[in-house]
Short mmCIF file of C-alpha atoms and ligand atoms in Angstrom, two decimals:
data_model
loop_
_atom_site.label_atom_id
_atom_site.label_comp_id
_atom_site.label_asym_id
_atom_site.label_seq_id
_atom_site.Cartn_x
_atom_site.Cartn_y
_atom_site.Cartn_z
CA UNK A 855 -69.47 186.29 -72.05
CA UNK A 856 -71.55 187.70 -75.11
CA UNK A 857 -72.51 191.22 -75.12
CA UNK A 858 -76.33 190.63 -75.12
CA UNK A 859 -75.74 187.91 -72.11
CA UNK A 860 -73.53 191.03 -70.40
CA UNK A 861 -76.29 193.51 -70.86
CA UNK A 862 -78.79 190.95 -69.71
CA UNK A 863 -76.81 190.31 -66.08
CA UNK A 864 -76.47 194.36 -65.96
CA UNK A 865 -79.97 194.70 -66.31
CA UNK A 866 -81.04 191.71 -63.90
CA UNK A 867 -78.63 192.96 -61.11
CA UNK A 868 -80.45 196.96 -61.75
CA UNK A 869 -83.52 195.12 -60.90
CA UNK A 870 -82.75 193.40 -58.13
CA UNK A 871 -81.84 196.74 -56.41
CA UNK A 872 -85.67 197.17 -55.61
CA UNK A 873 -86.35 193.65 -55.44
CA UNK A 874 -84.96 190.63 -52.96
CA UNK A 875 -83.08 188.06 -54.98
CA UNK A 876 -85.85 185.49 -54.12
CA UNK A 877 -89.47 185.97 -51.98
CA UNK A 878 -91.63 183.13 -50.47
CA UNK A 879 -93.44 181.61 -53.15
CA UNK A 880 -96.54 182.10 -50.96
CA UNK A 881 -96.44 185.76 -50.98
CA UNK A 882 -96.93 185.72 -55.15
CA UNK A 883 -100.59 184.27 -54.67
CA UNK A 884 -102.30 187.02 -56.40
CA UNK A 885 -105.41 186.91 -54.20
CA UNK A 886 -103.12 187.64 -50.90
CA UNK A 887 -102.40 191.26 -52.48
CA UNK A 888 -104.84 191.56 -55.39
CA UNK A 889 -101.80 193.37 -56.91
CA UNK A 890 -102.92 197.18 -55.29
CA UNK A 891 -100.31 198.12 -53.69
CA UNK A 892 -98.23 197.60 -57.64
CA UNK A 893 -100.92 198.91 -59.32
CA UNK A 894 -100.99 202.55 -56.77
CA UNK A 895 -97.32 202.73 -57.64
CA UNK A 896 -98.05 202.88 -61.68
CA UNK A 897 -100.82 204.95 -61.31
CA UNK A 898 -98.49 207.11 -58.96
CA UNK A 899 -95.70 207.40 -61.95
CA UNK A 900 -98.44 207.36 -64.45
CA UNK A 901 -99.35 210.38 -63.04
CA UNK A 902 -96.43 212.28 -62.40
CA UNK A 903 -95.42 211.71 -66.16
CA UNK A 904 -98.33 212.67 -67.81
CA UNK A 905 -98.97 215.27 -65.35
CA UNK A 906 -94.85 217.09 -66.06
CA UNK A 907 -96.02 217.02 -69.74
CA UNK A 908 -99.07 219.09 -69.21
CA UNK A 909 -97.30 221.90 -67.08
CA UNK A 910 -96.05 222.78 -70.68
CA UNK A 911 -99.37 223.58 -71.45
CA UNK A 912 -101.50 224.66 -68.51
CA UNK A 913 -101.69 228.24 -67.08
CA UNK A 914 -102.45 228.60 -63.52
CA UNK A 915 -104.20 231.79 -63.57
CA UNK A 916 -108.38 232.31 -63.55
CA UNK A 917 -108.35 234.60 -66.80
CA UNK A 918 -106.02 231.86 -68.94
CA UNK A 919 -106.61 228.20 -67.06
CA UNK A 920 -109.79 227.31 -68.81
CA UNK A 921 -108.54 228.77 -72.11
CA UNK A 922 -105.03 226.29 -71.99
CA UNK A 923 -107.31 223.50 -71.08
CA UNK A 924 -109.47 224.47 -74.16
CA UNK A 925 -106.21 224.70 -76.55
CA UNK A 926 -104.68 221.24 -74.77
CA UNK A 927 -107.66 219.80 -75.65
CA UNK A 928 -108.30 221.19 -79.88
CA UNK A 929 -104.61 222.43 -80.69
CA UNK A 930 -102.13 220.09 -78.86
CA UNK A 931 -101.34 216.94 -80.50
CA UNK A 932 -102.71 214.10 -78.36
CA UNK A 933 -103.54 217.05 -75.61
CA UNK A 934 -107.42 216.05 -75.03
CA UNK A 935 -105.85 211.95 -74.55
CA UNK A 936 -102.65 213.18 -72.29
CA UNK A 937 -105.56 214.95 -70.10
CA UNK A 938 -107.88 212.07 -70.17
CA UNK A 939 -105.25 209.79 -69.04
CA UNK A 940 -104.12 211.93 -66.29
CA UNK A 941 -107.81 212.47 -64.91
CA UNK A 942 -108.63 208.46 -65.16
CA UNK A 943 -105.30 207.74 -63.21
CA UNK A 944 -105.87 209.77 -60.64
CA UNK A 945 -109.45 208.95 -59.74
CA UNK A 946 -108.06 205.11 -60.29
CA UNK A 947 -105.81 205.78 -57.98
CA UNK A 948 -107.96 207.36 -55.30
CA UNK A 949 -110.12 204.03 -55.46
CA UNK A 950 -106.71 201.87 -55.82
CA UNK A 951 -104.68 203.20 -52.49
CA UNK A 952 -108.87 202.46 -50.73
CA UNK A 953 -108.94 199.13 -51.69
CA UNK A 954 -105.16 198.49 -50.99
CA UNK A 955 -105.85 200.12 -47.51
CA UNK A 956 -108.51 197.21 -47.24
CA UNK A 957 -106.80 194.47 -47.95
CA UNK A 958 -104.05 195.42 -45.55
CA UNK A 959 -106.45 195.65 -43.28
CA UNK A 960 -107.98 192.61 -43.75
CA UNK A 961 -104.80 190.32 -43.83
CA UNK A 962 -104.20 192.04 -40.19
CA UNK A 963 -100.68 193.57 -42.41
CA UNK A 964 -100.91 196.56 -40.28
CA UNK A 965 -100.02 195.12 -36.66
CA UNK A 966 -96.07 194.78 -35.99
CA UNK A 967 -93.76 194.49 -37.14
CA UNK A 968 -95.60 196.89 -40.10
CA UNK A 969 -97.27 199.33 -37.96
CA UNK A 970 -94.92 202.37 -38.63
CA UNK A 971 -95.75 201.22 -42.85
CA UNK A 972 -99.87 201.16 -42.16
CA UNK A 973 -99.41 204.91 -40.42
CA UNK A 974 -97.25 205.79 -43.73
CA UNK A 975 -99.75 204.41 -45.75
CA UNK A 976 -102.31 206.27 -44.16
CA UNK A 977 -100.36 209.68 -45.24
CA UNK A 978 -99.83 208.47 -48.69
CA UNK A 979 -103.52 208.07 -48.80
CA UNK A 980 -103.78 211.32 -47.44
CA UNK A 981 -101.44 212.88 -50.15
CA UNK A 982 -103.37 211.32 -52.80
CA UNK A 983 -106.60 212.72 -51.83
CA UNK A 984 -104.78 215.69 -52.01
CA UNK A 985 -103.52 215.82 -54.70
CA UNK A 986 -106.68 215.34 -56.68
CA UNK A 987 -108.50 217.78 -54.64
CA UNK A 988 -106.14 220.67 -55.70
CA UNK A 989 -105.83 218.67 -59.02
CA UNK A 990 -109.85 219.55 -58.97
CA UNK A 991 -109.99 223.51 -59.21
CA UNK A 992 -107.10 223.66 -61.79
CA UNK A 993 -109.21 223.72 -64.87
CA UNK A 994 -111.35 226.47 -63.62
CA UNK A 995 -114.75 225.43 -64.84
CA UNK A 996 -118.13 225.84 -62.89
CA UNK A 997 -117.66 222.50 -61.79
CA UNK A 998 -113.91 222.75 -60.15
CA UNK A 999 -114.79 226.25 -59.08
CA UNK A 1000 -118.12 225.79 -56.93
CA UNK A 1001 -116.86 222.04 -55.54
CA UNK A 1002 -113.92 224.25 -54.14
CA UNK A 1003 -116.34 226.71 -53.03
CA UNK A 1004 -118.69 224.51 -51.21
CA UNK A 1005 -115.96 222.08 -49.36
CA UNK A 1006 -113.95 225.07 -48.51
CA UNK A 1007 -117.31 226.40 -47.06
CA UNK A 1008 -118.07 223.64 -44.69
CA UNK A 1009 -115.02 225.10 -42.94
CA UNK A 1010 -117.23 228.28 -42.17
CA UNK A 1011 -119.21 225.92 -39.50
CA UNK A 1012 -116.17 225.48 -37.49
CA UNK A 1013 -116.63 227.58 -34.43
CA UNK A 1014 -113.88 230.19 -34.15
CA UNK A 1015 -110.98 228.28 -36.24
CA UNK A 1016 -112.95 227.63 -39.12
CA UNK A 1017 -113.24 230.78 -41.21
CA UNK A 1018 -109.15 231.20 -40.21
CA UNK A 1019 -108.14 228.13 -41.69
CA UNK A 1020 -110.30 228.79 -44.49
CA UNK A 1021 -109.33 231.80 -45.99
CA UNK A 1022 -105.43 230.16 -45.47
CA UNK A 1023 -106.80 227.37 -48.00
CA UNK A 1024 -107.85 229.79 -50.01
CA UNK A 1025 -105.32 232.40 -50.05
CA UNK A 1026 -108.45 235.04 -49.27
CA UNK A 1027 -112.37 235.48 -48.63
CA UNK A 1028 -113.11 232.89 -51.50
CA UNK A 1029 -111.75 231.09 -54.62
CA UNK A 1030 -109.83 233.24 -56.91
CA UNK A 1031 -106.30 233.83 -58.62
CA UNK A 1032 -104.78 233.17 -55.21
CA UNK A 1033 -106.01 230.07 -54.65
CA UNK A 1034 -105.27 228.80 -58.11
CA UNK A 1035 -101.49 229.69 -57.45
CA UNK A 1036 -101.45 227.88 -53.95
CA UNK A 1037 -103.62 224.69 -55.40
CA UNK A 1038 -101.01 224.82 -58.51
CA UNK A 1039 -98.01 224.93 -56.34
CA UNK A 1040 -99.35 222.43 -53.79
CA UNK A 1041 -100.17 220.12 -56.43
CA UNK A 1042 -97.67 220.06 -58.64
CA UNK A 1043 -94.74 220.57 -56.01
CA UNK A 1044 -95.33 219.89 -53.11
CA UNK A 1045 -97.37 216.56 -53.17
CA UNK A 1046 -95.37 215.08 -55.98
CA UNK A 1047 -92.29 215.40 -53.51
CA UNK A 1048 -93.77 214.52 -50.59
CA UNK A 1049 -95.28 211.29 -52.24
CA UNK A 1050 -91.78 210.73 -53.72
CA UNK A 1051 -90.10 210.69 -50.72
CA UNK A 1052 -93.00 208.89 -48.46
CA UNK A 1053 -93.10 206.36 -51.27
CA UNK A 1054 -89.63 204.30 -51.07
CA UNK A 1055 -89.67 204.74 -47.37
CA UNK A 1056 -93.07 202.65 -47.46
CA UNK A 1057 -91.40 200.03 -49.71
CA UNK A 1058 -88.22 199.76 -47.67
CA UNK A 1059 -90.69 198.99 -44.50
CA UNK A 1060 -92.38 195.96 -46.50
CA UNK A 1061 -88.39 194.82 -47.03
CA UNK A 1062 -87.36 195.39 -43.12
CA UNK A 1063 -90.54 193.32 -42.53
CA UNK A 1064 -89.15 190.52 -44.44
CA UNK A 1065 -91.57 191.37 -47.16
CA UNK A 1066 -95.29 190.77 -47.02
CA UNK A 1067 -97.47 189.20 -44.93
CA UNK A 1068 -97.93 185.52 -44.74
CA UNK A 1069 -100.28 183.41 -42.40
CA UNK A 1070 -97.93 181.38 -40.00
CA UNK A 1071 -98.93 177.93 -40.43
CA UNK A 1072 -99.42 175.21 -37.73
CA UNK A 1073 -97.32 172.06 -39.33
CA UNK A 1074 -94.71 174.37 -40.33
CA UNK A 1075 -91.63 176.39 -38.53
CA UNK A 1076 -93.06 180.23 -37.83
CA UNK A 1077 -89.70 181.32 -38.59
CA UNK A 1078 -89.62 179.56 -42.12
CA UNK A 1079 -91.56 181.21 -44.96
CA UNK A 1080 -92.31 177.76 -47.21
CA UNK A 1081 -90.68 177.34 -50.31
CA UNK A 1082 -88.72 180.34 -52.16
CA UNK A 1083 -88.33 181.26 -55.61
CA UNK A 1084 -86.62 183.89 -57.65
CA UNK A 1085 -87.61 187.31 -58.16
CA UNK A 1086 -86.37 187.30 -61.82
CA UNK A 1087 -88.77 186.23 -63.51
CA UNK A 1088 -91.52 185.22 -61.20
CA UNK A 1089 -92.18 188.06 -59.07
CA UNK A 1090 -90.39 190.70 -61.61
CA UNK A 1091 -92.64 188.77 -64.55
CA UNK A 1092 -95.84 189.11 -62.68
CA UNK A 1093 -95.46 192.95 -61.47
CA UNK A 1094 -94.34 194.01 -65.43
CA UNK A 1095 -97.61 192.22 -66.89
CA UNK A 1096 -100.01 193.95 -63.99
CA UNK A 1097 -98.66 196.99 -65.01
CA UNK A 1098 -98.98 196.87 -68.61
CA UNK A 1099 -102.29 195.65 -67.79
CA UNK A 1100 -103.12 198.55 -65.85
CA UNK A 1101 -101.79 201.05 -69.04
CA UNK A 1102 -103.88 199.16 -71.45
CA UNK A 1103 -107.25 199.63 -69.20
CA UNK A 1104 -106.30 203.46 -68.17
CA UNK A 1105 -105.68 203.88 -71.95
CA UNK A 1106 -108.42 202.63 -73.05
CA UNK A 1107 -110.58 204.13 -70.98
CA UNK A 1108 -109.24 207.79 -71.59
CA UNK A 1109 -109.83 207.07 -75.55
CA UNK A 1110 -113.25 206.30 -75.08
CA UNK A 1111 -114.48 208.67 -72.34
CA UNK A 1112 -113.29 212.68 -72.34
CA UNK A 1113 -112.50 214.30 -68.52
CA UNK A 1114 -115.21 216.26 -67.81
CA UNK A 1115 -115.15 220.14 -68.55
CA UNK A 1116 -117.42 222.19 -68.08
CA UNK A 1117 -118.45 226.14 -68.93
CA UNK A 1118 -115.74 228.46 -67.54
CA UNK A 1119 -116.06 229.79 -63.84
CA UNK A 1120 -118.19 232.02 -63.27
CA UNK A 1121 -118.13 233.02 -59.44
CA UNK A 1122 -121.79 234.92 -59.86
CA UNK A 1123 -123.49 231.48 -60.62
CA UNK A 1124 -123.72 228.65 -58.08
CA UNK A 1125 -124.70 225.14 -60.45
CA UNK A 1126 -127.36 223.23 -58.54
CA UNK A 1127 -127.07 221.10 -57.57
CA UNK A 1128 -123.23 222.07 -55.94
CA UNK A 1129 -121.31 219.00 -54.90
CA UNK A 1130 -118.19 218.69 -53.51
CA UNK A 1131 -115.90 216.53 -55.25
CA UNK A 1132 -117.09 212.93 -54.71
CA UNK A 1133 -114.87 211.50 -52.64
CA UNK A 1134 -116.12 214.45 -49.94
CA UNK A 1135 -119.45 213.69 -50.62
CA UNK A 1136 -119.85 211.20 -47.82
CA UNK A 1137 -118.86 214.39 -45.40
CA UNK A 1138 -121.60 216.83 -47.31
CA UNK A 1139 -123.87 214.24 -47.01
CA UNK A 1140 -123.27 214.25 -43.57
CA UNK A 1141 -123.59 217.53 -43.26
CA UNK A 1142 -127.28 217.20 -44.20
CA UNK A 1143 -128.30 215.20 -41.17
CA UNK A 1144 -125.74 216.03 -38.41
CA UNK A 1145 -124.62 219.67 -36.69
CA UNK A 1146 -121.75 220.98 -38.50
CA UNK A 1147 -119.22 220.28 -35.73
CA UNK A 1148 -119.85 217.09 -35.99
CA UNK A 1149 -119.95 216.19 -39.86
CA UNK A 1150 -117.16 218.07 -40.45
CA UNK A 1151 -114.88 217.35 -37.66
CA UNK A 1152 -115.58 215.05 -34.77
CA UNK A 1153 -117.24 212.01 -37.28
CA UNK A 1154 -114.21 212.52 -40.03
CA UNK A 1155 -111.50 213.24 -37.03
CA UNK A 1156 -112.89 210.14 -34.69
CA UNK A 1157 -112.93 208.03 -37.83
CA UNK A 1158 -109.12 209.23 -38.78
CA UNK A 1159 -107.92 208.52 -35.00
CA UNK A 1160 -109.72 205.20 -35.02
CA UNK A 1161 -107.22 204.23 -38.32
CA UNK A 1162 -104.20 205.14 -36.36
CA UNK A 1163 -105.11 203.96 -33.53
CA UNK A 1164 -106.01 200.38 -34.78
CA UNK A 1165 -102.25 199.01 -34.61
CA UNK A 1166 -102.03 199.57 -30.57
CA UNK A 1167 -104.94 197.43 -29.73
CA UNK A 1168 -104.00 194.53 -27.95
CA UNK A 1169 -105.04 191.78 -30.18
CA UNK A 1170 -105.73 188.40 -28.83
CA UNK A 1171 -105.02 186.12 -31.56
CA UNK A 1172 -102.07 186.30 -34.37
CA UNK A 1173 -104.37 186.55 -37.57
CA UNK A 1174 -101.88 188.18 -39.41
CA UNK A 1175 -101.84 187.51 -43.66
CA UNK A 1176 -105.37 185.33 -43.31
CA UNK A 1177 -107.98 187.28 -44.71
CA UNK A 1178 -110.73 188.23 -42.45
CA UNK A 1179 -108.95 186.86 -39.78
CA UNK A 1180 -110.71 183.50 -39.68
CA UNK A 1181 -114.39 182.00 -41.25
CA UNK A 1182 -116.12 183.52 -38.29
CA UNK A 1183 -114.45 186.72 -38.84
CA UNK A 1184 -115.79 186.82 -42.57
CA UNK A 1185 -119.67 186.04 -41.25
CA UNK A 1186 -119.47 189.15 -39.07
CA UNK A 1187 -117.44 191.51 -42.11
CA UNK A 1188 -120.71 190.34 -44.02
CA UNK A 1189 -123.25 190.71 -41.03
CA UNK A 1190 -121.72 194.42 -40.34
CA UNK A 1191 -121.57 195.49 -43.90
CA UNK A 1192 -125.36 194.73 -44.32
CA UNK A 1193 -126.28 196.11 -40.91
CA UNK A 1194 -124.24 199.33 -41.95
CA UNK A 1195 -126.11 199.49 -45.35
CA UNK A 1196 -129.53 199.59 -43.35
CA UNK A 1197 -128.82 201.45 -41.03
CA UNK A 1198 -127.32 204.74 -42.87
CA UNK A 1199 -129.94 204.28 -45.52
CA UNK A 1200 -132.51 204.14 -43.23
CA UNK A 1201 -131.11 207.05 -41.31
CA UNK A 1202 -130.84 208.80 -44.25
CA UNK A 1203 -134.70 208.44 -45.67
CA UNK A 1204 -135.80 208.91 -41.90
CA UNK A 1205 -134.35 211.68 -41.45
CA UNK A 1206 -135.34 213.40 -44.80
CA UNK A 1207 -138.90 212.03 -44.82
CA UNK A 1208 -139.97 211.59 -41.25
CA UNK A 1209 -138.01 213.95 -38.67
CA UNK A 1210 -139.33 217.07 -38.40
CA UNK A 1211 -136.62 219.82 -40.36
CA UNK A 1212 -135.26 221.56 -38.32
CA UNK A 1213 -133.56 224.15 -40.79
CA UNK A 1214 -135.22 227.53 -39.19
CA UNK A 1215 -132.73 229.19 -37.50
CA UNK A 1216 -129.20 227.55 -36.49
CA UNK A 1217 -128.89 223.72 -36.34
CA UNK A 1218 -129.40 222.54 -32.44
CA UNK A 1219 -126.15 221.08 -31.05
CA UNK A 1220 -128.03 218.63 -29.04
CA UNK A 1221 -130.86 217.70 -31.15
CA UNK A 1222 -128.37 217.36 -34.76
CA UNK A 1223 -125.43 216.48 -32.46
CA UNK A 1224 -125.32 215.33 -29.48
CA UNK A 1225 -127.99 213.23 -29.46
CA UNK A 1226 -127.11 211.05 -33.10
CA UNK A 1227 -123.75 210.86 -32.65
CA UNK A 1228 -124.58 209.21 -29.01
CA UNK A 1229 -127.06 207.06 -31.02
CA UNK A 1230 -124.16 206.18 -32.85
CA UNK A 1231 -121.69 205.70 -30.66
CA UNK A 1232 -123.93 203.49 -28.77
CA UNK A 1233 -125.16 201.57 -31.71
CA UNK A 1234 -121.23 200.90 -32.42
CA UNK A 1235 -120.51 199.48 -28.79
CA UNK A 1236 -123.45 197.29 -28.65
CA UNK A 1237 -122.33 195.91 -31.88
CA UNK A 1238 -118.92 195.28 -30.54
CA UNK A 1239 -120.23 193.99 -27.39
CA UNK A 1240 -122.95 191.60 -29.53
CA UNK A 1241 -120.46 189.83 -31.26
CA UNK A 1242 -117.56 189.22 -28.29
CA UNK A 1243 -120.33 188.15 -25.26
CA UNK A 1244 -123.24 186.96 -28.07
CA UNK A 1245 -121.19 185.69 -30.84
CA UNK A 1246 -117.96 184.69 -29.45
CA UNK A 1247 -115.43 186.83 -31.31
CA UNK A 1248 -112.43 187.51 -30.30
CA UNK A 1249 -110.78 190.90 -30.36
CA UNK A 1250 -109.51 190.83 -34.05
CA UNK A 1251 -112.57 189.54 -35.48
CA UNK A 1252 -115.03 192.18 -33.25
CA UNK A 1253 -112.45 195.36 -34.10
CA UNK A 1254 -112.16 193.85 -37.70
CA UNK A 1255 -116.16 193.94 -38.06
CA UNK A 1256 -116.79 197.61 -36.01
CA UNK A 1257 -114.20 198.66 -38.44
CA UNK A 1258 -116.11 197.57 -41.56
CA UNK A 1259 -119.37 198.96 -40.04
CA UNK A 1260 -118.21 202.47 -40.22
CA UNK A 1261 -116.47 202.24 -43.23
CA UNK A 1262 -119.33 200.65 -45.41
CA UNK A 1263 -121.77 203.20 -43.16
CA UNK A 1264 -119.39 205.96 -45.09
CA UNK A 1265 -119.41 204.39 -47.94
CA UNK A 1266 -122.64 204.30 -48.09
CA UNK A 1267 -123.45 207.44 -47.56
CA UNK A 1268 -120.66 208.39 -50.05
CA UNK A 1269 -122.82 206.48 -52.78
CA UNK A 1270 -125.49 208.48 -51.84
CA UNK A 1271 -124.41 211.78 -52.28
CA UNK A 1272 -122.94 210.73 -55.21
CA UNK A 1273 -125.54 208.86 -56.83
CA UNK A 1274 -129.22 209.81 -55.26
CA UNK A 1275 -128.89 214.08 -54.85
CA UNK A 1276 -130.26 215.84 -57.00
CA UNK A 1277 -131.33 219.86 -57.78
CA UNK A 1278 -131.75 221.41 -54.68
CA UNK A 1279 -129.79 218.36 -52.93
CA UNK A 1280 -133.17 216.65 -53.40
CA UNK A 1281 -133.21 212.70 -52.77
CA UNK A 1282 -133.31 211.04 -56.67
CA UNK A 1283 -131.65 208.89 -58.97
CA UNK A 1284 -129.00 211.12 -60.77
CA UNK A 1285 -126.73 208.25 -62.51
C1 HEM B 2664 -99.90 205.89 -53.11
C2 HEM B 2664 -100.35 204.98 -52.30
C3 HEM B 2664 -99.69 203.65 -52.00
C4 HEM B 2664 -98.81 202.91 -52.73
C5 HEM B 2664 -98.22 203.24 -54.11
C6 HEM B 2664 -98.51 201.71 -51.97
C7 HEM B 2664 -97.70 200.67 -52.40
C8 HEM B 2664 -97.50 199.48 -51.72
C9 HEM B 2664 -96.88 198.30 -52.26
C10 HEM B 2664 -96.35 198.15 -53.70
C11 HEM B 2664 -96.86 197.36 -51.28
C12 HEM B 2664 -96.35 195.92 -51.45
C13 HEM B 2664 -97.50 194.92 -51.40
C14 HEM B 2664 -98.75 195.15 -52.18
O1 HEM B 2664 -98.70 195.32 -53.39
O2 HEM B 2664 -99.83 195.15 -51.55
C15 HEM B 2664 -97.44 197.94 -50.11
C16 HEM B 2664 -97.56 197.32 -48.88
C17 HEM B 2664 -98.13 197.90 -47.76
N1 HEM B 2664 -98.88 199.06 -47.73
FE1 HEM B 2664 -99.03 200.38 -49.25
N2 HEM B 2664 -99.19 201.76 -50.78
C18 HEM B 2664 -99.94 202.91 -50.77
C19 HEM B 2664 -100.84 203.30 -49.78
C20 HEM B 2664 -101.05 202.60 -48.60
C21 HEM B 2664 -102.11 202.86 -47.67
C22 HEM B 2664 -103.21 203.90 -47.86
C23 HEM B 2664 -101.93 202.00 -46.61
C24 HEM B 2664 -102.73 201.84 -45.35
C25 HEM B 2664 -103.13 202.82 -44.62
C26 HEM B 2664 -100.76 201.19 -46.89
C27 HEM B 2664 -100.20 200.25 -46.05
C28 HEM B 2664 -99.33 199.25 -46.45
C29 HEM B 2664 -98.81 198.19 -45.60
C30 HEM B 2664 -99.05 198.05 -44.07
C31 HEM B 2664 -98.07 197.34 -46.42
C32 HEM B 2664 -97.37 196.04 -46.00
C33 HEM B 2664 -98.36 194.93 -46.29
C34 HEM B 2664 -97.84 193.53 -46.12
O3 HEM B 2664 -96.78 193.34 -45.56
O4 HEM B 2664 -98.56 192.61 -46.58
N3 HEM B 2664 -100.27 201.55 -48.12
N4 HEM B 2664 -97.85 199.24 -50.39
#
């Protein structure tokens, strides 16, 4: 054998230490995946790379973190574009690991044999946000400083636990050098670990479920997964030109558009308008309309036990790797995401231009509480209960559509907060 042809075996039996030998030739359909889960994982080592090279730089205390930021960005060599890169991964990723959430979802990938890998996947996705919300403060600028301040702050609303837990976040009464040493350490040990350890245990689970999800098909053997091909070069192939892909937009992007930074903390002056960091802003928004119990805890908290909860219904049907479950099951995604969108932006502009404030004196439990989230909760049941007895879904098409209600309703309001709040929180185009 020649050297190069020796190398070349070497090299394809490496490989095929992370990859079966062959997979269905079904499962390489790029629209069953959309490629997210591949495209989390380069973002995930895109990140860890660029983020070990700026721990040369960066100095994790309030009188000297802006200052390293300032000399990464004018003295390092390619500083400013090593920064850039590692702030577009990681709000890529943030949006990534959603959508890849969603389209396991809605191929029905997280019922069994893959529910243990949809409850991993939701602490991956709970690492991530993580790690970009202690990522956040680390440059100590107004910005970082005060979104820390005010998301930290919502905890004050919690009755009795919530200044506690708090002041743990923060290492003391508020943001300072503390909390920049526990955000550092979280963030640049402790999350990178955790994901690094959470991470091949996810991808072992898609192997012990003999890979991904594929719709069992009528004229065919369940058992049998169609035709199979080789890894190397047609799965291997497709994965290496995603990623580069994936480099050349990220790249791109951070040549073209600086991370934000702005003036250097100052704790004696609050920006307006202050926003938490935007993928909170769905909960502050909340927080405008609903009693702090519930937007910060029972809304989030029922919508978090709802996720893990969602692989121990008993389904009725095996829709598992057809999107949307079936052509009736897309109608009602489509029906609930537009009902969603009118309904939180209409709750939204009703309750800023026609309820009556009620901001003298503490929120009422009842009237900011009780009473909405009931409205809520009800409007959510007679959904369900519309499209089984009405519409004639069965149980994975009505869970699949109260599920995308919620979600677009938070997404929604997530846009909002975003996009529409101005100074003094005011509704207005901010874009
Ligand atoms: C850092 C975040 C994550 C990374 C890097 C990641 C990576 C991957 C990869 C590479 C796959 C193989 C198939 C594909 O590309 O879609 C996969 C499958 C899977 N992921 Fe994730 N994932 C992450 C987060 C999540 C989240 C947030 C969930 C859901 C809560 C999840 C649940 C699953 C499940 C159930 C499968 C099996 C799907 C199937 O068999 O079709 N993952 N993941």
């Amino acid at each position: 054998m020649s050297k190069h042809l020796h190398q070349r075996t070497h090299f394809r039996s490496f490989l095929l230490h992370f990859r079966p030998r062959a997979v269905p030739e079904r499962t390489l359909r790029f629209t069953l995946t959309w490629g997210l889960g591949g495209m989390a994982m380069v973002l995930v080592l895109l990140l860890i790379a660029t983020g070990l090279m700026l721990k040369f730089v960066y100095e994790p205390f309030p009188d000297r973190a802006y200052d390293s930021i300032l000399y990464l960005n004018s003295q390092v060599p390619f500083g400013q574009l090593l920064r850039n890169i590692h702030w577009w991964s990681a709000n890529a990723l943030i949006l990534v690991a959603f959508l890849h959430l969603l389209r396991v979802f809605y191929t029905g990938a997280f019922v069994a044999p893959r529910q243990l890998n949809w409850v991993i996947g939701l602490l991956l996705m709970a690492a991530v946000v993580l790690s970009n919300y202690t990522g956040y403060l680390l440059p100590w600028d107004q910005v970082a400083f005060w979104a820390i301040t005010i998301s930290t702050s919502m905890l004050d609303y919690l009755p009795g636990v919530g200044e506690g837990i708090k002041q743990w976040i923060l290492g003391g009464a508020e943001a300072g050098p503390q909390t920049l040493v526990n955000f550092y350490a979280i963030h640049t040990a402790i999350l990178p670990t955790l994901l690094l350890f959470a991470l091949p245990f996810h991808f072992w689970r898609v192997r012990k479920a003999q890979g991904l999800v594929i719709p069992k098909t009528t004229n065919e053997d369940p058992q049998t997964k169609g035709e199979m091909v080789d890894s190397m070069p047609h799965l291997i192939m497709r994965e290496v030109s995603m990623a580069l892909l994936l480099c050349a937009i990220i790249l791109l992007l951070a040549m073209f558009f600086n991370a934000p930074l702005t003036d250097q903390a100052n704790p004696g002056l609050s920006p307006n308008p202050t926003k938490a960091p935007w993928y909170f802003m769905g909960i502050q928004e909340l927080l405008m309309h609903f009693h702090p119990v519930f937007a910060i805890l029972l809304i989030p908290l029922a919508l978090l036990l709802g996720l893990l909860a969602l692989p121990l219904i008993r389904y009725d049907a095996v829709t598992s790797g057809v999107w949307f479950a079936s052509a009736r099951g897309r109608r009602l995604v489509l029906v609930a995401m537009v009902l969603a969108m009118i309904f939180s932006i209409g709750g939204v502009l009703l309750d800023e231009y026609v309820l009556p404030a009620q901001m003298v004196g503490p929120p009422g439990f009842i009237s900011t509480g009780l009473l909405p989230f009931g409205l809520i909760l009800a409007l959510a049941a007679g959904f369900y209960l519309l499209a089984r007895k009405v519409l004639g879904a069965n149980i994975n098409e009505a869970v699949q559509a109260l599920f995308t209600l919620l979600i677009t309703a938070f997404v929604t309001l997530t846009l909002i907060g975003v996009w529409f709040r101005g100074t003094g929180m005011q509704l207005m185009w901010t874009g």
